[in-house]
Short mmCIF file of C-alpha atoms and ligand atoms in Angstrom, two decimals:
data_model
loop_
_atom_site.label_atom_id
_atom_site.label_comp_id
_atom_site.label_asym_id
_atom_site.label_seq_id
_atom_site.Cartn_x
_atom_site.Cartn_y
_atom_site.Cartn_z
CA MET A 1 85.51 -45.48 16.00
CA ASP A 2 82.80 -43.04 16.94
CA ALA A 3 79.22 -44.34 17.38
CA ARG A 4 77.71 -40.93 18.16
CA PRO A 5 74.88 -40.02 15.78
CA ILE A 6 74.93 -37.56 12.90
CA GLY A 7 72.25 -34.85 13.03
CA VAL A 8 70.37 -34.15 9.80
CA PHE A 9 67.74 -31.48 9.27
CA ASP A 10 65.47 -29.88 6.72
CA SER A 11 62.35 -27.72 6.66
CA GLY A 12 60.18 -30.79 6.19
CA LEU A 13 60.53 -34.18 4.61
CA GLY A 14 62.77 -33.28 1.65
CA GLY A 15 65.90 -33.94 3.70
CA LEU A 16 64.86 -37.57 3.85
CA THR A 17 66.25 -37.89 0.31
CA ALA A 18 69.64 -37.17 1.92
CA VAL A 19 68.86 -39.69 4.70
CA ARG A 20 68.16 -42.29 2.01
CA SER A 21 71.61 -41.66 0.49
CA LEU A 22 73.26 -41.68 3.93
CA ARG A 23 71.66 -45.04 4.77
CA GLN A 24 73.06 -46.49 1.55
CA ILE A 25 76.50 -44.90 1.77
CA LEU A 26 77.00 -45.07 5.56
CA PRO A 27 74.70 -47.87 6.82
CA GLU A 28 76.66 -48.16 10.06
CA GLU A 29 75.93 -44.59 11.18
CA ASN A 30 73.21 -43.61 13.66
CA LEU A 31 71.14 -40.65 12.48
CA ILE A 32 68.90 -38.13 14.21
CA TYR A 33 66.61 -36.46 11.65
CA PHE A 34 64.62 -33.32 12.35
CA GLY A 35 62.00 -32.08 9.88
CA ASP A 36 60.58 -28.67 10.75
CA THR A 37 57.14 -29.62 9.45
CA ALA A 38 55.41 -26.86 11.42
CA ARG A 39 57.25 -24.18 9.45
CA VAL A 40 57.75 -25.74 5.99
CA PRO A 41 58.28 -24.29 3.40
CA TYR A 42 61.40 -22.30 4.19
CA GLY A 43 62.04 -21.36 0.56
CA GLY A 44 60.29 -17.98 0.40
CA ARG A 45 61.48 -16.61 3.75
CA SER A 46 63.98 -13.87 4.50
CA LYS A 47 67.62 -14.52 5.39
CA GLU A 48 66.96 -13.35 8.98
CA THR A 49 64.05 -15.72 9.50
CA LEU A 50 65.96 -18.60 7.94
CA LEU A 51 68.91 -18.03 10.24
CA LYS A 52 66.60 -17.93 13.27
CA TYR A 53 64.95 -21.21 12.23
CA ALA A 54 68.27 -22.85 11.37
CA ARG A 55 69.75 -21.89 14.76
CA GLN A 56 66.75 -23.44 16.52
CA ASP A 57 67.02 -26.60 14.40
CA VAL A 58 70.71 -26.93 15.26
CA ARG A 59 70.05 -26.24 18.98
CA PHE A 60 67.46 -29.01 19.04
CA LEU A 61 69.80 -31.45 17.29
CA ARG A 62 72.61 -30.52 19.66
CA SER A 63 70.49 -31.62 22.61
CA PHE A 64 71.91 -35.01 21.48
CA ASP A 65 75.61 -35.79 21.68
CA LEU A 66 76.33 -35.53 17.95
CA LYS A 67 79.59 -35.91 16.04
CA ALA A 68 78.50 -33.92 12.95
CA ILE A 69 75.54 -32.22 11.29
CA LEU A 70 74.36 -32.45 7.70
CA ILE A 71 72.21 -29.54 6.58
CA ALA A 72 69.95 -31.51 4.23
CA CYS A 73 68.35 -28.29 3.05
CA GLY A 74 69.47 -26.21 0.11
CA THR A 75 67.76 -23.12 1.49
CA VAL A 76 69.60 -23.20 4.84
CA SER A 77 72.87 -24.22 3.17
CA THR A 78 72.74 -21.27 0.75
CA THR A 79 71.83 -18.67 3.37
CA SER A 80 73.15 -19.73 6.80
CA LEU A 81 75.98 -22.27 6.48
CA ASP A 82 78.89 -19.95 7.32
CA THR A 83 77.19 -18.56 10.43
CA LEU A 84 76.21 -22.01 11.70
CA GLN A 85 79.74 -23.30 11.14
CA ALA A 86 81.24 -20.31 12.97
CA GLU A 87 78.87 -20.72 15.93
CA ASN A 88 79.25 -24.46 16.46
CA ASP A 89 82.23 -26.52 17.52
CA LEU A 90 81.39 -29.60 15.46
CA PRO A 91 81.68 -30.28 11.73
CA ILE A 92 78.69 -29.00 9.73
CA VAL A 93 78.30 -30.01 6.08
CA GLY A 94 76.01 -28.19 3.64
CA VAL A 95 74.81 -29.21 0.20
CA VAL A 96 76.12 -26.44 -2.05
CA GLU A 97 79.82 -27.14 -2.58
CA PRO A 98 79.60 -30.95 -3.04
CA THR A 99 76.73 -30.54 -5.50
CA CYS A 100 78.57 -27.91 -7.53
CA ARG A 101 81.70 -30.09 -7.70
CA ARG A 102 79.67 -32.99 -9.07
CA ALA A 103 77.91 -30.77 -11.63
CA LEU A 104 81.26 -29.52 -12.93
CA LEU A 105 82.50 -33.08 -13.31
CA VAL A 106 79.39 -33.99 -15.28
CA THR A 107 78.96 -31.02 -17.65
CA LYS A 108 80.55 -31.20 -21.08
CA ASN A 109 79.35 -27.92 -22.58
CA LYS A 110 79.86 -25.93 -19.33
CA LYS A 111 76.26 -24.81 -19.28
CA VAL A 112 74.78 -25.69 -15.91
CA GLY A 113 71.21 -25.05 -14.79
CA ILE A 114 70.19 -24.76 -11.18
CA ILE A 115 66.67 -25.09 -9.84
CA ALA A 116 66.03 -24.37 -6.18
CA THR A 117 63.84 -22.37 -3.82
CA LEU A 118 63.45 -18.61 -4.13
CA ALA A 119 65.73 -17.97 -1.14
CA SER A 120 68.47 -20.20 -2.58
CA ILE A 121 68.37 -18.59 -6.03
CA ARG A 122 68.20 -15.12 -4.46
CA SER A 123 71.31 -15.88 -2.38
CA GLY A 124 73.39 -16.57 -5.52
CA ALA A 125 75.33 -19.18 -3.54
CA TYR A 126 75.20 -22.01 -6.09
CA GLU A 127 76.15 -19.63 -8.89
CA ALA A 128 79.03 -18.09 -6.93
CA THR A 129 80.37 -21.51 -5.95
CA LEU A 130 80.20 -22.86 -9.51
CA ARG A 131 82.02 -19.75 -10.83
CA ARG A 132 84.66 -19.95 -8.08
CA LEU A 133 85.35 -23.57 -8.99
CA ASP A 134 85.29 -22.90 -12.75
CA PRO A 135 85.24 -19.28 -13.98
CA ASP A 136 84.28 -20.44 -17.50
CA VAL A 137 81.01 -22.06 -16.53
CA GLU A 138 77.73 -20.52 -17.64
CA VAL A 139 75.04 -20.77 -14.94
CA ILE A 140 71.31 -20.36 -15.40
CA GLY A 141 69.24 -20.32 -12.20
CA LYS A 142 65.48 -20.72 -11.85
CA PRO A 143 63.39 -20.68 -8.68
CA CYS A 144 60.58 -23.27 -8.57
CA PRO A 145 58.53 -22.19 -5.52
CA LEU A 146 55.53 -24.47 -6.18
CA PHE A 147 57.57 -27.68 -6.21
CA VAL A 148 58.00 -27.99 -2.41
CA PRO A 149 54.31 -27.72 -1.43
CA LEU A 150 53.40 -30.13 -4.24
CA VAL A 151 56.01 -32.66 -3.09
CA GLU A 152 54.93 -32.32 0.56
CA ASN A 153 51.39 -33.07 -0.64
CA GLY A 154 52.50 -36.19 -2.51
CA ARG A 155 51.91 -34.79 -6.03
CA ILE A 156 54.94 -36.52 -7.50
CA GLN A 157 53.58 -39.16 -9.90
CA ARG A 158 53.81 -39.20 -13.69
CA GLY A 159 50.32 -38.48 -15.02
CA ASP A 160 49.51 -35.98 -12.25
CA VAL A 161 48.37 -33.06 -14.37
CA VAL A 162 49.12 -30.45 -11.70
CA ILE A 163 52.80 -31.29 -11.18
CA GLU A 164 53.35 -31.93 -14.91
CA THR A 165 51.89 -28.54 -15.83
CA VAL A 166 53.94 -26.73 -13.19
CA ALA A 167 57.12 -28.55 -14.23
CA LYS A 168 56.62 -27.62 -17.90
CA GLU A 169 56.01 -23.99 -16.96
CA TYR A 170 59.24 -23.83 -14.91
CA LEU A 171 61.51 -25.98 -17.03
CA GLU A 172 60.76 -25.49 -20.71
CA THR A 173 62.55 -22.12 -20.87
CA LEU A 174 65.49 -23.64 -18.96
CA LYS A 175 65.71 -26.48 -21.46
CA ALA A 176 65.79 -23.99 -24.33
CA THR A 177 69.04 -22.49 -22.97
CA GLY A 178 70.96 -25.64 -23.97
CA ILE A 179 72.19 -26.67 -20.51
CA ASP A 180 73.50 -30.25 -20.32
CA THR A 181 73.46 -30.48 -16.50
CA LEU A 182 70.76 -29.52 -14.05
CA ILE A 183 71.37 -29.17 -10.32
CA LEU A 184 68.38 -30.14 -8.19
CA GLY A 185 69.37 -27.57 -5.56
CA CYS A 186 66.55 -28.34 -3.15
CA THR A 187 66.40 -31.66 -1.34
CA HIS A 188 62.70 -32.04 -2.12
CA TYR A 189 63.29 -32.14 -5.87
CA PRO A 190 64.74 -35.67 -6.27
CA LEU A 191 61.20 -36.89 -5.63
CA LEU A 192 60.36 -35.22 -8.95
CA THR A 193 63.18 -36.84 -10.92
CA ASP A 194 60.82 -38.60 -13.37
CA ILE A 195 58.75 -35.49 -13.96
CA ILE A 196 61.81 -33.26 -14.39
CA SER A 197 63.58 -35.76 -16.69
CA ASP A 198 60.49 -36.01 -18.88
CA VAL A 199 60.62 -32.25 -19.53
CA MET A 200 64.42 -31.88 -19.76
CA GLY A 201 64.98 -34.95 -21.96
CA PRO A 202 67.76 -37.56 -21.96
CA ASP A 203 70.57 -35.14 -22.83
CA VAL A 204 70.38 -33.27 -19.52
CA THR A 205 72.00 -34.95 -16.49
CA LEU A 206 70.36 -34.29 -13.13
CA VAL A 207 72.59 -33.78 -10.07
CA SER A 208 70.95 -34.18 -6.69
CA ALA A 209 72.02 -32.02 -3.72
CA GLY A 210 71.22 -34.55 -0.98
CA GLU A 211 73.15 -37.40 -2.53
CA GLU A 212 76.32 -35.42 -3.18
CA SER A 213 76.39 -34.03 0.35
CA ALA A 214 76.10 -37.57 1.75
CA PHE A 215 79.30 -38.49 -0.12
CA GLU A 216 80.96 -35.33 1.21
CA LEU A 217 79.97 -36.26 4.76
CA LYS A 218 81.51 -39.70 4.30
CA ARG A 219 84.81 -38.17 3.15
CA MET A 220 84.79 -35.73 6.07
CA LEU A 221 84.08 -38.43 8.70
CA LYS A 222 86.91 -40.54 7.32
CA ALA A 223 89.34 -37.63 7.27
CA GLU A 224 88.46 -36.66 10.86
CA GLY A 225 88.52 -40.26 12.17
CA LEU A 226 84.82 -40.05 13.08
CA ARG A 227 83.45 -43.13 11.27
CA ALA A 228 81.35 -45.65 13.19
CA ASP A 229 82.30 -49.33 13.28
CA GLU A 230 81.44 -50.72 9.83
CA ARG A 231 80.30 -54.04 11.38
CA CYS A 232 77.43 -52.20 13.13
CA GLN A 233 73.99 -51.42 11.74
CA GLY A 234 73.08 -47.79 12.34
CA GLU A 235 69.57 -46.72 13.31
CA PRO A 236 67.73 -43.52 12.45
CA GLU A 237 65.50 -41.55 14.81
CA PHE A 238 62.96 -39.08 13.47
CA TYR A 239 61.61 -35.87 14.99
CA VAL A 240 59.14 -33.36 13.55
CA SER A 241 57.66 -30.10 14.80
CA ASP A 242 54.06 -30.83 13.75
CA ARG A 243 51.69 -33.79 13.31
CA PRO A 244 53.75 -36.97 13.33
CA GLU A 245 50.71 -39.05 12.29
CA ASP A 246 51.27 -38.96 8.52
CA PHE A 247 55.02 -39.20 8.81
CA GLU A 248 55.40 -42.96 8.35
CA ARG A 249 53.41 -43.05 5.12
CA ILE A 250 55.07 -40.05 3.51
CA ALA A 251 58.55 -40.89 4.79
CA SER A 252 58.33 -44.36 3.20
CA VAL A 253 57.96 -42.64 -0.17
CA PHE A 254 60.97 -40.37 0.46
CA LEU A 255 63.16 -43.12 1.88
CA ARG A 256 62.00 -45.80 -0.57
CA GLU A 257 61.91 -48.29 2.28
CA ASN A 258 59.18 -49.54 4.58
CA MET A 259 59.28 -47.33 7.65
CA ARG A 260 59.62 -49.28 10.85
CA HIS A 261 60.11 -46.03 12.74
CA THR A 262 57.66 -43.48 13.99
CA ALA A 263 58.43 -39.81 14.39
CA ARG A 264 58.26 -37.94 17.67
CA ARG A 265 56.92 -34.43 17.89
CA ILE A 266 58.94 -31.70 19.57
CA ASN A 267 58.24 -28.05 20.29
CA ILE A 268 60.84 -26.20 18.23
CA ASP A 269 59.95 -22.87 19.87
CA GLN A 270 61.65 -24.11 23.04
CA TYR A 271 65.04 -24.06 21.31
N1 DGL B 1 64.23 -28.89 1.07
C1 DGL B 1 64.67 -27.58 1.34
C2 DGL B 1 65.71 -27.12 0.39
O1 DGL B 1 66.53 -27.95 0.06
C3 DGL B 1 63.65 -26.57 1.76
C4 DGL B 1 62.48 -26.36 0.89
C5 DGL B 1 61.49 -25.41 1.53
O2 DGL B 1 61.16 -25.61 2.69
O3 DGL B 1 61.06 -24.48 0.84
O4 DGL B 1 65.80 -25.99 -0.02
#
């Protein structure tokens, strides 16, 4: 049994969709979440900047005695995972491989779409992983750079003309390609499930990066003998790099539970 917490991070609040899955799948685990709200969005930044940010995020999380880290961020997973794994002597799980495995289990016509940030699509990581796992798969990628700022601003409801217009603009051409599976390759996007489903229609299955990586983490903890005692109730702690004031309200939406927790602000430049 290992009661040490798991570190989870993202550019902002999107990674909370992975926290929600973790709290369902591994309720006994303690979690330390860091959202880099001072520097969100990450999605349009260069590989060098992303690695710098990701190293700082990991250094902050490692100021706690952690047993593992989940990178609840597609952008960091697609650009910096290998380096972070090589530099750190604890297990680090990213979102790309587990999500691709799930998509390949789901697709029937082997036409898989992937929507993610600019940096993730530019990296080609999802595409390369899907092709490595199944050379016959056809992959169509599409960056959706306006989704993250709209989600961070709470524009996620059906009937919101701004998000619905943006979603149609991004997704209608993707739908026309005949994909039957769509990877939500950014952890912010599950908040837009209704909006995305409305455009893609019932014949396209959505696969969410955060949820699949939570299952992967569970498998890894079991294999390494790192699970916490299942009779315990784990607690999350939340840290952000900018105004914690709005955190409770917005985090309740992401977590789909009433937040009893407040977030603490840290200075990420110190790490
Ligand atoms: N939620 C993150 C991702 O999964 C980052 C989005 C962003 O900051 O642009 O890619």
